[in-house]
């Protein structure tokens, strides 16, 4: 059985994007960017919702070819391109690179993917992660909390029908007061 982790940047008041999908508050330090890059390198399969896919695929496929690309950005771009991806969308017609498109029921496909063997999977995108959360499919939450209150936007967590008890696995402090907390779901 594969492990599924929901890992995203989050404002201290619980949002992954401010109103208008503004992500300007979540610019990572070099150390945090390296943590994200290492995470991509260790991910066997990334599951993306449509909006996050559009954001990532509009930049990372050619980020290493941009003038002034840093060694860290070059490394991340290569890792991101190499990482297998599944994009869940009912409105997207095609995806490219190392990705495949799923237009059917996301929970059914994620359940199937989890049941197989392989390296860990990451899930990203608020709507997709919310569906997996409600279905009880997420094994770990990696919350990268930034010391900012954005007052609204896209929430990290969705409303749930039942409590989900968690066990703290790790805490780590990054520059600029950013704190990583990793929690595992209890059976």
Short mmCIF file of C-alpha atoms in Angstrom, two decimals:
data_model
loop_
_atom_site.label_atom_id
_atom_site.label_comp_id
_atom_site.label_asym_id
_atom_site.label_seq_id
_atom_site.Cartn_x
_atom_site.Cartn_y
_atom_site.Cartn_z
CA UNK A 1 0.00 0.00 0.00
CA UNK A 2 1.35 3.41 -0.98
CA UNK A 3 1.46 6.30 1.45
CA UNK A 4 -0.40 9.50 0.49
CA UNK A 5 0.74 12.87 1.86
CA UNK A 6 -0.94 16.26 1.56
CA UNK A 7 1.88 18.83 1.71
CA UNK A 8 1.33 22.54 1.06
CA UNK A 9 2.32 25.98 2.24
CA UNK A 10 -0.29 27.44 4.58
CA UNK A 11 -0.86 30.84 6.12
CA UNK A 12 -1.14 30.85 9.90
CA UNK A 13 -4.89 31.38 9.57
CA UNK A 14 -5.23 28.22 7.48
CA UNK A 15 -5.16 29.19 3.81
CA UNK A 16 -3.05 27.81 0.93
CA UNK A 17 -3.87 30.83 -1.26
CA UNK A 18 -5.06 34.30 -0.35
CA UNK A 19 -8.07 35.85 -2.10
CA UNK A 20 -7.54 36.00 -5.85
CA UNK A 21 -5.25 32.92 -5.65
CA UNK A 22 -2.45 35.19 -4.38
CA UNK A 23 0.58 33.13 -3.33
CA UNK A 24 2.95 36.05 -2.85
CA UNK A 25 3.11 35.46 0.91
CA UNK A 26 4.61 31.96 0.48
CA UNK A 27 7.92 32.70 -1.24
CA UNK A 28 10.34 30.17 0.27
CA UNK A 29 13.76 30.77 1.76
CA UNK A 30 16.63 28.87 0.13
CA UNK A 31 16.46 26.26 2.90
CA UNK A 32 12.71 25.74 2.51
CA UNK A 33 13.01 25.62 -1.28
CA UNK A 34 15.61 22.85 -0.88
CA UNK A 35 13.22 20.96 1.42
CA UNK A 36 10.50 21.15 -1.25
CA UNK A 37 12.99 20.05 -3.92
CA UNK A 38 14.12 17.06 -1.86
CA UNK A 39 10.47 16.18 -1.31
CA UNK A 40 9.84 16.16 -5.06
CA UNK A 41 12.88 13.91 -5.55
CA UNK A 42 11.45 11.41 -3.02
CA UNK A 43 7.91 11.42 -4.45
CA UNK A 44 6.99 8.39 -6.52
CA UNK A 45 3.82 9.97 -7.92
CA UNK A 46 2.31 13.44 -7.57
CA UNK A 47 -1.46 13.92 -7.76
CA UNK A 48 -2.55 17.37 -8.95
CA UNK A 49 -5.84 19.15 -9.15
CA UNK A 50 -6.42 21.27 -12.24
CA UNK A 51 -5.57 24.70 -10.83
CA UNK A 52 -2.35 23.61 -9.13
CA UNK A 53 -1.37 21.71 -12.29
CA UNK A 54 -1.92 24.84 -14.38
CA UNK A 55 0.24 26.88 -11.99
CA UNK A 56 3.08 24.35 -11.83
CA UNK A 57 3.04 23.35 -15.51
CA UNK A 58 3.11 26.97 -16.66
CA UNK A 59 6.49 27.51 -14.98
CA UNK A 60 8.54 24.44 -14.07
CA UNK A 61 8.92 22.63 -17.41
CA UNK A 62 11.24 25.38 -18.67
CA UNK A 63 12.29 27.14 -15.44
CA UNK A 64 15.83 25.79 -15.73
CA UNK A 65 16.20 27.47 -19.15
CA UNK A 66 15.26 30.95 -17.95
CA UNK A 67 17.95 33.63 -17.76
CA UNK A 68 19.33 33.84 -14.23
CA UNK A 69 17.96 30.46 -13.14
CA UNK A 70 19.63 29.53 -9.87
CA UNK A 71 21.23 26.12 -9.34
CA UNK A 72 18.40 25.31 -6.90
CA UNK A 73 15.73 26.21 -9.48
CA UNK A 74 17.54 24.17 -12.14
CA UNK A 75 17.65 21.17 -9.79
CA UNK A 76 13.97 21.54 -8.84
CA UNK A 77 12.85 21.92 -12.46
CA UNK A 78 14.60 18.70 -13.45
CA UNK A 79 13.20 16.82 -10.49
CA UNK A 80 9.71 18.14 -11.16
CA UNK A 81 9.82 17.17 -14.85
CA UNK A 82 11.07 13.65 -13.97
CA UNK A 83 8.44 13.03 -11.28
CA UNK A 84 5.44 11.07 -12.57
CA UNK A 85 2.21 13.03 -12.21
CA UNK A 86 -1.52 12.38 -12.43
CA UNK A 87 -3.74 15.38 -13.13
CA UNK A 88 -7.40 15.19 -12.11
CA UNK A 89 -9.70 17.42 -14.12
CA UNK A 90 -13.05 17.25 -15.85
CA UNK A 91 -12.29 20.37 -17.90
CA UNK A 92 -8.65 19.99 -18.98
CA UNK A 93 -8.31 18.38 -22.42
CA UNK A 94 -4.69 17.24 -22.36
CA UNK A 95 -1.59 17.25 -20.17
CA UNK A 96 1.99 16.90 -21.28
CA UNK A 97 5.37 15.93 -19.97
CA UNK A 98 5.53 13.12 -17.45
CA UNK A 99 1.81 13.39 -16.62
CA UNK A 100 -1.41 11.60 -17.40
CA UNK A 101 -4.96 12.94 -17.18
CA UNK A 102 -7.81 11.40 -15.18
CA UNK A 103 -11.26 12.78 -15.95
CA UNK A 104 -13.28 10.26 -13.92
CA UNK A 105 -13.93 9.96 -10.21
CA UNK A 106 -10.84 11.11 -8.30
CA UNK A 107 -11.54 9.15 -5.10
CA UNK A 108 -11.87 5.89 -7.04
CA UNK A 109 -8.58 6.47 -8.87
CA UNK A 110 -6.69 7.60 -5.76
CA UNK A 111 -7.95 4.52 -3.91
CA UNK A 112 -6.70 2.34 -6.76
CA UNK A 113 -3.30 4.07 -6.81
CA UNK A 114 -2.90 3.76 -3.03
CA UNK A 115 -3.64 0.03 -3.17
CA UNK A 116 -0.66 -0.57 -5.44
CA UNK A 117 3.01 -0.89 -4.64
CA UNK A 118 5.44 1.93 -5.12
CA UNK A 119 7.06 4.97 -3.65
CA UNK A 120 5.07 7.55 -1.66
CA UNK A 121 2.52 9.79 -3.34
CA UNK A 122 1.88 13.49 -2.74
CA UNK A 123 -1.44 15.20 -3.37
CA UNK A 124 -1.78 18.89 -4.09
CA UNK A 125 -4.59 21.26 -4.86
CA UNK A 126 -7.33 22.24 -2.43
CA UNK A 127 -10.29 20.63 -4.18
CA UNK A 128 -8.54 17.34 -4.94
CA UNK A 129 -7.02 17.10 -1.45
CA UNK A 130 -10.41 17.88 0.12
CA UNK A 131 -11.99 14.93 -1.72
CA UNK A 132 -9.19 12.63 -0.54
CA UNK A 133 -9.45 14.04 2.99
CA UNK A 134 -13.20 13.42 3.18
CA UNK A 135 -12.67 9.86 1.88
CA UNK A 136 -10.05 9.16 4.56
CA UNK A 137 -7.28 8.54 2.02
CA UNK A 138 -4.60 10.89 3.37
CA UNK A 139 -1.97 9.21 5.54
CA UNK A 140 0.14 12.26 6.36
CA UNK A 141 -0.24 16.03 6.48
CA UNK A 142 2.88 18.15 5.96
CA UNK A 143 1.94 21.72 6.84
CA UNK A 144 4.44 24.46 6.04
CA UNK A 145 3.02 27.33 8.10
CA UNK A 146 4.09 30.85 7.15
CA UNK A 147 3.78 33.64 9.75
CA UNK A 148 1.15 35.63 7.88
CA UNK A 149 -2.60 36.09 8.24
CA UNK A 150 -4.25 36.46 4.82
CA UNK A 151 -7.82 36.73 6.07
CA UNK A 152 -9.45 34.40 3.55
CA UNK A 153 -8.92 32.51 0.34
CA UNK A 154 -8.51 28.80 -0.30
CA UNK A 155 -8.45 26.79 2.95
CA UNK A 156 -5.94 24.01 3.60
CA UNK A 157 -8.54 21.88 5.37
CA UNK A 158 -12.06 21.03 4.28
CA UNK A 159 -15.13 20.44 6.39
CA UNK A 160 -15.22 16.82 7.56
CA UNK A 161 -18.00 14.54 8.74
CA UNK A 162 -15.79 12.92 11.39
CA UNK A 163 -12.73 13.79 13.42
CA UNK A 164 -9.34 12.72 12.14
CA UNK A 165 -6.91 12.04 14.97
CA UNK A 166 -3.29 12.77 14.18
CA UNK A 167 0.13 11.93 15.62
CA UNK A 168 2.90 14.53 15.42
CA UNK A 169 5.86 13.10 13.47
CA UNK A 170 8.16 16.10 13.02
CA UNK A 171 8.55 19.80 13.59
CA UNK A 172 11.17 21.95 11.93
CA UNK A 173 11.76 25.68 11.85
CA UNK A 174 12.92 27.40 8.67
CA UNK A 175 14.16 30.98 8.20
CA UNK A 176 11.63 33.80 8.38
CA UNK A 177 9.60 32.02 11.09
CA UNK A 178 8.23 29.31 8.79
CA UNK A 179 7.40 26.10 10.69
CA UNK A 180 6.93 22.63 9.24
CA UNK A 181 4.72 20.23 11.13
CA UNK A 182 4.18 16.69 9.88
CA UNK A 183 1.30 14.62 11.21
CA UNK A 184 0.36 11.02 10.54
CA UNK A 185 -3.26 9.93 10.67
CA UNK A 186 -4.11 7.49 13.45
CA UNK A 187 -5.96 4.33 12.43
#
